[in-house]
PDB file of C-alpha atoms in Angstrom:
ATOM      1  CA  LYS H 168      36.296 297.542  55.445  1.00 63.00           C
ATOM      2  CA  ALA H 169      38.604 295.125  57.223  1.00 77.00           C
ATOM      3  CA  GLY H 170      40.189 292.422  55.124  1.00 93.00           C
ATOM      4  CA  VAL H 171      40.538 288.721  55.785  1.00 97.00           C
ATOM      5  CA  THR H 172      42.365 288.093  59.048  1.00 97.00           C
ATOM      6  CA  GLN H 173      44.298 284.937  59.780  1.00 97.00           C
ATOM      7  CA  THR H 174      45.861 283.908  63.056  1.00 97.00           C
ATOM      8  CA  PRO H 175      48.462 282.978  64.000  1.00 97.00           C
ATOM      9  CA  ARG H 176      50.737 284.358  61.283  1.00 96.00           C
ATOM     10  CA  TYR H 177      53.647 282.111  62.123  1.00 97.00           C
ATOM     11  CA  LEU H 178      53.936 278.935  64.126  1.00 96.00           C
ATOM     12  CA  ILE H 179      56.372 276.124  64.700  1.00 98.00           C
ATOM     13  CA  LYS H 180      55.252 272.632  65.657  1.00 98.00           C
ATOM     14  CA  THR H 181      56.867 269.227  65.918  1.00 97.00           C
ATOM     15  CA  ARG H 182      55.853 266.043  64.190  1.00 98.00           C
ATOM     16  CA  GLY H 183      52.841 264.357  65.735  1.00 98.00           C
ATOM     17  CA  GLN H 184      51.377 267.524  67.192  1.00 98.00           C
ATOM     18  CA  GLN H 185      48.207 269.132  65.997  1.00 98.00           C
ATOM     19  CA  VAL H 186      47.477 272.715  64.991  1.00 98.00           C
ATOM     20  CA  THR H 187      44.417 274.914  64.638  1.00 98.00           C
ATOM     21  CA  LEU H 188      44.392 277.926  62.336  1.00 98.00           C
ATOM     22  CA  SER H 189      41.769 280.655  62.395  1.00 98.00           C
ATOM     23  CA  CYS H 190      40.289 282.839  59.694  1.00 98.00           C
ATOM     24  CA  SER H 191      37.951 285.811  59.996  1.00 98.00           C
ATOM     25  CA  PRO H 192      36.407 286.691  56.619  1.00 97.00           C
ATOM     26  CA  ILE H 193      35.453 290.082  55.314  1.00 96.00           C
ATOM     27  CA  SER H 194      32.255 291.241  56.965  1.00 95.00           C
ATOM     28  CA  GLY H 195      29.246 289.964  55.019  1.00 93.00           C
ATOM     29  CA  HIS H 196      31.171 287.223  53.221  1.00 94.00           C
ATOM     30  CA  ARG H 197      29.664 283.800  53.772  1.00 93.00           C
ATOM     31  CA  SER H 198      32.109 281.677  51.785  1.00 94.00           C
ATOM     32  CA  VAL H 199      35.497 280.738  53.208  1.00 96.00           C
ATOM     33  CA  SER H 200      38.069 278.657  51.330  1.00 96.00           C
ATOM     34  CA  TRP H 201      41.362 277.250  52.539  1.00 97.00           C
ATOM     35  CA  TYR H 202      44.442 276.624  50.421  1.00 97.00           C
ATOM     36  CA  GLN H 203      47.863 275.168  51.107  1.00 97.00           C
ATOM     37  CA  GLN H 204      50.742 276.869  49.314  1.00 95.00           C
ATOM     38  CA  THR H 205      54.166 275.287  48.901  1.00 92.00           C
ATOM     39  CA  PRO H 206      56.988 276.280  46.525  1.00 84.00           C
ATOM     40  CA  GLY H 207      56.714 273.137  44.476  1.00 75.00           C
ATOM     41  CA  GLN H 208      52.953 272.601  44.380  1.00 79.00           C
ATOM     42  CA  GLY H 209      51.505 276.091  44.234  1.00 84.00           C
ATOM     43  CA  LEU H 210      48.075 276.707  45.722  1.00 92.00           C
ATOM     44  CA  GLN H 211      46.304 273.464  46.568  1.00 94.00           C
ATOM     45  CA  PHE H 212      42.627 273.574  47.487  1.00 94.00           C
ATOM     46  CA  LEU H 213      41.799 272.181  50.915  1.00 96.00           C
ATOM     47  CA  PHE H 214      38.105 272.910  51.456  1.00 93.00           C
ATOM     48  CA  GLU H 215      35.391 275.499  51.195  1.00 94.00           C
ATOM     49  CA  TYR H 216      32.639 276.402  53.617  1.00 95.00           C
ATOM     50  CA  PHE H 217      29.477 278.334  52.903  1.00 93.00           C
ATOM     51  CA  SER H 218      26.969 279.166  55.623  1.00 91.00           C
ATOM     52  CA  GLU H 219      28.538 276.640  58.010  1.00 94.00           C
ATOM     53  CA  THR H 220      28.386 273.774  55.481  1.00 94.00           C
ATOM     54  CA  GLN H 221      31.376 272.223  53.764  1.00 93.00           C
ATOM     55  CA  ARG H 222      30.626 272.632  50.068  1.00 90.00           C
ATOM     56  CA  ASN H 223      33.780 271.220  48.610  1.00 89.00           C
ATOM     57  CA  LYS H 224      36.871 269.322  49.659  1.00 92.00           C
ATOM     58  CA  GLY H 225      40.252 268.859  48.043  1.00 93.00           C
ATOM     59  CA  ASN H 226      42.424 265.770  47.891  1.00 93.00           C
ATOM     60  CA  PHE H 227      43.974 265.931  51.321  1.00 96.00           C
ATOM     61  CA  PRO H 228      44.036 263.196  53.982  1.00 96.00           C
ATOM     62  CA  GLY H 229      41.527 263.119  56.788  1.00 96.00           C
ATOM     63  CA  ARG H 230      44.098 264.693  59.113  1.00 97.00           C
ATOM     64  CA  PHE H 231      43.019 267.980  57.583  1.00 98.00           C
ATOM     65  CA  SER H 232      39.642 269.199  58.764  1.00 97.00           C
ATOM     66  CA  GLY H 233      37.780 272.427  59.114  1.00 97.00           C
ATOM     67  CA  ARG H 234      34.622 274.076  60.216  1.00 97.00           C
ATOM     68  CA  GLN H 235      32.757 277.332  59.932  1.00 97.00           C
ATOM     69  CA  PHE H 236      30.845 279.090  62.647  1.00 96.00           C
ATOM     70  CA  SER H 237      27.574 280.998  62.453  1.00 95.00           C
ATOM     71  CA  ASN H 238      29.472 284.302  62.238  1.00 94.00           C
ATOM     72  CA  SER H 239      31.313 282.933  59.149  1.00 95.00           C
ATOM     73  CA  ARG H 240      34.626 282.671  60.967  1.00 97.00           C
ATOM     74  CA  SER H 241      36.418 279.473  60.065  1.00 98.00           C
ATOM     75  CA  GLU H 242      39.030 277.205  61.556  1.00 98.00           C
ATOM     76  CA  MET H 243      41.113 274.466  60.068  1.00 98.00           C
ATOM     77  CA  ASN H 244      42.827 271.750  62.015  1.00 98.00           C
ATOM     78  CA  VAL H 245      45.698 269.482  61.100  1.00 98.00           C
ATOM     79  CA  SER H 246      46.276 266.513  63.366  1.00 96.00           C
ATOM     80  CA  THR H 247      49.339 264.287  63.641  1.00 97.00           C
ATOM     81  CA  LEU H 248      51.550 266.776  61.858  1.00 98.00           C
ATOM     82  CA  GLU H 249      54.108 265.566  59.327  1.00 97.00           C
ATOM     83  CA  LEU H 250      57.171 267.344  57.989  1.00 97.00           C
ATOM     84  CA  GLY H 251      55.428 267.707  54.614  1.00 95.00           C
ATOM     85  CA  ASP H 252      52.697 269.805  56.188  1.00 97.00           C
ATOM     86  CA  SER H 253      55.101 272.727  56.407  1.00 97.00           C
ATOM     87  CA  ALA H 254      53.509 275.339  54.194  1.00 96.00           C
ATOM     88  CA  LEU H 255      51.709 278.631  53.984  1.00 96.00           C
ATOM     89  CA  TYR H 256      48.007 278.125  54.699  1.00 98.00           C
ATOM     90  CA  LEU H 257      45.859 280.729  53.018  1.00 97.00           C
ATOM     91  CA  CYS H 258      42.277 281.531  53.803  1.00 97.00           C
ATOM     92  CA  ALA H 259      40.086 283.405  51.333  1.00 97.00           C
ATOM     93  CA  SER H 260      36.588 284.756  51.622  1.00 96.00           C
ATOM     94  CA  SER H 261      33.986 285.542  49.029  1.00 93.00           C
ATOM     95  CA  ALA H 262      30.537 287.052  49.085  1.00 89.00           C
ATOM     96  CA  THR H 263      29.195 284.093  47.112  1.00 84.00           C
ATOM     97  CA  TYR H 264      30.731 280.780  46.127  1.00 75.00           C
ATOM     98  CA  THR H 265      31.157 281.951  42.532  1.00 79.00           C
ATOM     99  CA  GLY H 266      32.747 285.305  43.228  1.00 83.00           C
ATOM    100  CA  GLU H 267      36.321 286.491  43.431  1.00 88.00           C
ATOM    101  CA  LEU H 268      38.358 285.446  46.421  1.00 92.00           C
ATOM    102  CA  PHE H 269      39.908 287.854  48.872  1.00 95.00           C
ATOM    103  CA  PHE H 270      42.916 286.305  50.579  1.00 96.00           C
ATOM    104  CA  GLY H 271      44.322 286.744  54.037  1.00 96.00           C
ATOM    105  CA  GLU H 272      48.056 287.080  54.689  1.00 94.00           C
ATOM    106  CA  GLY H 273      48.285 283.405  55.582  1.00 96.00           C
ATOM    107  CA  SER H 274      49.547 281.299  58.448  1.00 97.00           C
ATOM    108  CA  ARG H 275      53.051 279.981  57.904  1.00 97.00           C
ATOM    109  CA  LEU H 276      53.432 276.590  59.552  1.00 97.00           C
ATOM    110  CA  THR H 277      56.807 274.970  60.089  1.00 97.00           C
ATOM    111  CA  VAL H 278      56.885 271.364  61.254  1.00 97.00           C
ATOM    112  CA  LEU H 279      60.159 270.172  62.787  1.00 96.00           C
TER     113      LEU H 279
ATOM    114  CA  GLY G  69      39.057 268.048  37.607  1.00 45.00           C
ATOM    115  CA  GLN G  70      41.172 270.390  35.587  1.00 61.00           C
ATOM    116  CA  ASN G  71      44.768 270.807  34.477  1.00 89.00           C
ATOM    117  CA  ILE G  72      46.012 274.365  34.491  1.00 94.00           C
ATOM    118  CA  ASP G  73      49.326 275.098  32.832  1.00 95.00           C
ATOM    119  CA  GLN G  74      51.332 278.286  32.812  1.00 96.00           C
ATOM    120  CA  PRO G  75      55.039 278.989  32.350  1.00 96.00           C
ATOM    121  CA  THR G  76      57.176 278.846  35.454  1.00 95.00           C
ATOM    122  CA  GLU G  77      59.230 281.982  34.922  1.00 96.00           C
ATOM    123  CA  MET G  78      59.452 285.003  32.651  1.00 97.00           C
ATOM    124  CA  THR G  79      61.858 287.912  32.574  1.00 97.00           C
ATOM    125  CA  ALA G  80      61.295 291.268  30.935  1.00 97.00           C
ATOM    126  CA  THR G  81      62.705 294.772  30.898  1.00 97.00           C
ATOM    127  CA  GLU G  82      61.147 297.785  32.578  1.00 97.00           C
ATOM    128  CA  GLY G  83      58.776 299.524  30.166  1.00 97.00           C
ATOM    129  CA  ALA G  84      58.294 296.424  28.030  1.00 97.00           C
ATOM    130  CA  ILE G  85      55.274 294.157  27.568  1.00 97.00           C
ATOM    131  CA  VAL G  86      54.942 290.613  28.861  1.00 98.00           C
ATOM    132  CA  GLN G  87      52.259 288.060  28.033  1.00 98.00           C
ATOM    133  CA  ILE G  88      51.596 285.195  30.433  1.00 98.00           C
ATOM    134  CA  ASN G  89      49.729 282.296  28.891  1.00 98.00           C
ATOM    135  CA  CYS G  90      47.448 279.891  30.702  1.00 98.00           C
ATOM    136  CA  THR G  91      45.850 276.770  29.285  1.00 97.00           C
ATOM    137  CA  TYR G  92      43.280 274.707  31.092  1.00 96.00           C
ATOM    138  CA  GLN G  93      41.126 271.636  30.748  1.00 94.00           C
ATOM    139  CA  THR G  94      37.857 271.532  32.619  1.00 89.00           C
ATOM    140  CA  SER G  95      34.508 269.829  32.213  1.00 84.00           C
ATOM    141  CA  GLY G  96      32.437 272.745  33.479  1.00 90.00           C
ATOM    142  CA  PHE G  97      34.147 276.069  32.901  1.00 92.00           C
ATOM    143  CA  ASN G  98      32.616 278.865  34.951  1.00 92.00           C
ATOM    144  CA  GLY G  99      35.170 281.624  34.891  1.00 94.00           C
ATOM    145  CA  LEU G 100      38.893 282.329  34.898  1.00 96.00           C
ATOM    146  CA  PHE G 101      40.691 284.560  37.364  1.00 96.00           C
ATOM    147  CA  TRP G 102      44.149 286.087  37.449  1.00 97.00           C
ATOM    148  CA  TYR G 103      45.806 286.919  40.750  1.00 97.00           C
ATOM    149  CA  GLN G 104      49.066 288.683  41.565  1.00 97.00           C
ATOM    150  CA  GLN G 105      51.172 287.575  44.509  1.00 96.00           C
ATOM    151  CA  HIS G 106      54.253 289.450  45.691  1.00 96.00           C
ATOM    152  CA  ALA G 107      56.786 287.469  47.663  1.00 91.00           C
ATOM    153  CA  GLY G 108      55.640 287.009  51.244  1.00 87.00           C
ATOM    154  CA  GLU G 109      52.241 288.546  50.602  1.00 90.00           C
ATOM    155  CA  ALA G 110      48.692 287.364  49.943  1.00 91.00           C
ATOM    156  CA  PRO G 111      47.403 286.922  46.386  1.00 94.00           C
ATOM    157  CA  THR G 112      45.365 289.871  45.149  1.00 95.00           C
ATOM    158  CA  PHE G 113      42.698 289.796  42.455  1.00 94.00           C
ATOM    159  CA  LEU G 114      43.627 291.211  39.045  1.00 95.00           C
ATOM    160  CA  SER G 115      40.993 290.159  36.540  1.00 95.00           C
ATOM    161  CA  TYR G 116      38.058 287.911  35.742  1.00 94.00           C
ATOM    162  CA  ASN G 117      36.936 286.482  32.399  1.00 96.00           C
ATOM    163  CA  VAL G 118      33.865 284.371  31.819  1.00 95.00           C
ATOM    164  CA  LEU G 119      33.073 285.282  28.196  1.00 96.00           C
ATOM    165  CA  ASP G 120      35.431 285.192  25.237  1.00 97.00           C
ATOM    166  CA  GLY G 121      37.373 288.329  24.568  1.00 97.00           C
ATOM    167  CA  LEU G 122      39.624 290.909  26.103  1.00 97.00           C
ATOM    168  CA  GLU G 123      39.126 292.648  29.436  1.00 94.00           C
ATOM    169  CA  GLU G 124      41.272 295.734  29.934  1.00 94.00           C
ATOM    170  CA  LYS G 125      42.114 297.302  33.244  1.00 91.00           C
ATOM    171  CA  GLY G 126      44.737 299.998  32.987  1.00 94.00           C
ATOM    172  CA  ARG G 127      48.121 298.461  32.240  1.00 96.00           C
ATOM    173  CA  PHE G 128      46.761 294.934  32.652  1.00 97.00           C
ATOM    174  CA  SER G 129      44.556 293.070  30.172  1.00 97.00           C
ATOM    175  CA  SER G 130      43.255 289.518  30.202  1.00 98.00           C
ATOM    176  CA  PHE G 131      42.013 287.489  27.266  1.00 98.00           C
ATOM    177  CA  LEU G 132      39.905 284.342  27.162  1.00 98.00           C
ATOM    178  CA  SER G 133      39.082 281.785  24.487  1.00 97.00           C
ATOM    179  CA  ARG G 134      36.777 279.144  25.940  1.00 96.00           C
ATOM    180  CA  SER G 135      36.856 276.956  22.832  1.00 95.00           C
ATOM    181  CA  LYS G 136      40.656 276.744  23.040  1.00 96.00           C
ATOM    182  CA  GLY G 137      40.834 276.512  26.826  1.00 96.00           C
ATOM    183  CA  TYR G 138      43.245 279.422  26.732  1.00 97.00           C
ATOM    184  CA  SER G 139      43.791 282.702  28.480  1.00 98.00           C
ATOM    185  CA  TYR G 140      46.571 285.229  28.701  1.00 98.00           C
ATOM    186  CA  LEU G 141      47.429 288.098  30.984  1.00 98.00           C
ATOM    187  CA  LEU G 142      49.112 291.028  29.288  1.00 98.00           C
ATOM    188  CA  LEU G 143      51.201 293.409  31.367  1.00 97.00           C
ATOM    189  CA  LYS G 144      52.103 296.642  29.581  1.00 97.00           C
ATOM    190  CA  GLU G 145      54.602 299.371  30.460  1.00 97.00           C
ATOM    191  CA  LEU G 146      56.252 297.089  32.982  1.00 98.00           C
ATOM    192  CA  GLN G 147      57.364 298.581  36.254  1.00 97.00           C
ATOM    193  CA  MET G 148      59.743 297.132  38.837  1.00 97.00           C
ATOM    194  CA  LYS G 149      56.813 296.681  41.212  1.00 97.00           C
ATOM    195  CA  ASP G 150      55.250 294.235  38.738  1.00 98.00           C
ATOM    196  CA  SER G 151      57.865 291.665  39.720  1.00 98.00           C
ATOM    197  CA  ALA G 152      55.657 289.022  41.310  1.00 97.00           C
ATOM    198  CA  SER G 153      54.018 285.641  40.783  1.00 96.00           C
ATOM    199  CA  TYR G 154      50.920 285.613  38.589  1.00 97.00           C
ATOM    200  CA  LEU G 155      48.377 282.903  39.251  1.00 97.00           C
ATOM    201  CA  CYS G 156      45.794 281.632  36.799  1.00 97.00           C
ATOM    202  CA  ALA G 157      42.708 280.062  38.409  1.00 96.00           C
ATOM    203  CA  VAL G 158      39.696 278.326  36.888  1.00 95.00           C
ATOM    204  CA  ARG G 159      36.276 277.775  38.426  1.00 93.00           C
ATOM    205  CA  ASP G 160      34.516 274.501  37.627  1.00 89.00           C
ATOM    206  CA  GLN G 161      30.735 274.450  37.943  1.00 88.00           C
ATOM    207  CA  ARG G 162      30.688 270.660  37.697  1.00 88.00           C
ATOM    208  CA  ASN G 163      32.862 270.479  40.770  1.00 83.00           C
ATOM    209  CA  ASP G 164      30.760 272.642  43.041  1.00 82.00           C
ATOM    210  CA  TYR G 165      32.351 275.780  41.641  1.00 85.00           C
ATOM    211  CA  LYS G 166      35.722 274.868  43.093  1.00 88.00           C
ATOM    212  CA  LEU G 167      38.450 277.382  42.167  1.00 90.00           C
ATOM    213  CA  SER G 168      41.680 275.637  41.199  1.00 91.00           C
ATOM    214  CA  PHE G 169      44.980 277.416  40.671  1.00 94.00           C
ATOM    215  CA  GLY G 170      47.877 276.911  38.352  1.00 94.00           C
ATOM    216  CA  ALA G 171      51.379 276.752  39.820  1.00 93.00           C
ATOM    217  CA  GLY G 172      51.993 280.405  38.984  1.00 95.00           C
ATOM    218  CA  THR G 173      54.364 282.330  36.737  1.00 96.00           C
ATOM    219  CA  THR G 174      57.158 284.299  38.379  1.00 96.00           C
ATOM    220  CA  VAL G 175      57.778 287.508  36.454  1.00 98.00           C
ATOM    221  CA  THR G 176      61.040 289.344  37.025  1.00 98.00           C
ATOM    222  CA  VAL G 177      61.286 292.906  35.752  1.00 98.00           C
ATOM    223  CA  ARG G 178      64.815 294.154  35.142  1.00 97.00           C
ATOM    224  CA  ALA G 179      65.945 297.756  34.810  1.00 94.00           C
TER     225      ALA G 179
END
């Protein structure tokens, strides 16, 4: 069974640009969560989608958005990038919204 | 919301035992998870506790006391490959079952 796949794995952007990250969950999983990981802050919850609906949202500015498609694949978008957005963005899928999370390898974003 | 606290770093010797504590405050506890994350890799699931008591899985055990808002992860017979960050995470049913993570405990195993 294939795991959670995130693309791209690495990317470099400059301030003011926008970025879109993609996540393909484990087959059959309907819940997709996104987290931002930085050395100082640990894993910070961004949002969670279940069956194309955003169920939960963390305390991030509106520049951070996401969506989920009918095949459960999810994307997150960050507009008007800032230096502080440099981080590892992790996607995780779960069969239900109360189950264990299975994480992808992450997308490492560097903002210059 | 919830506050999740765990020590930042711990060091232990190969073959020894290490206990990683996690305390939390939440209004609607619905389960506690432990994850392991090696440097540069994705977190992987280790254990899940929703009722009080000890869950044992090979060399790893996890304990939960809901009344004390306390959990620990016990790593026995430490191996070099156990050097990693260990993340405590709590699910809150009053917050749409959001799973929040502690900052993680970096365990270094020395020969």
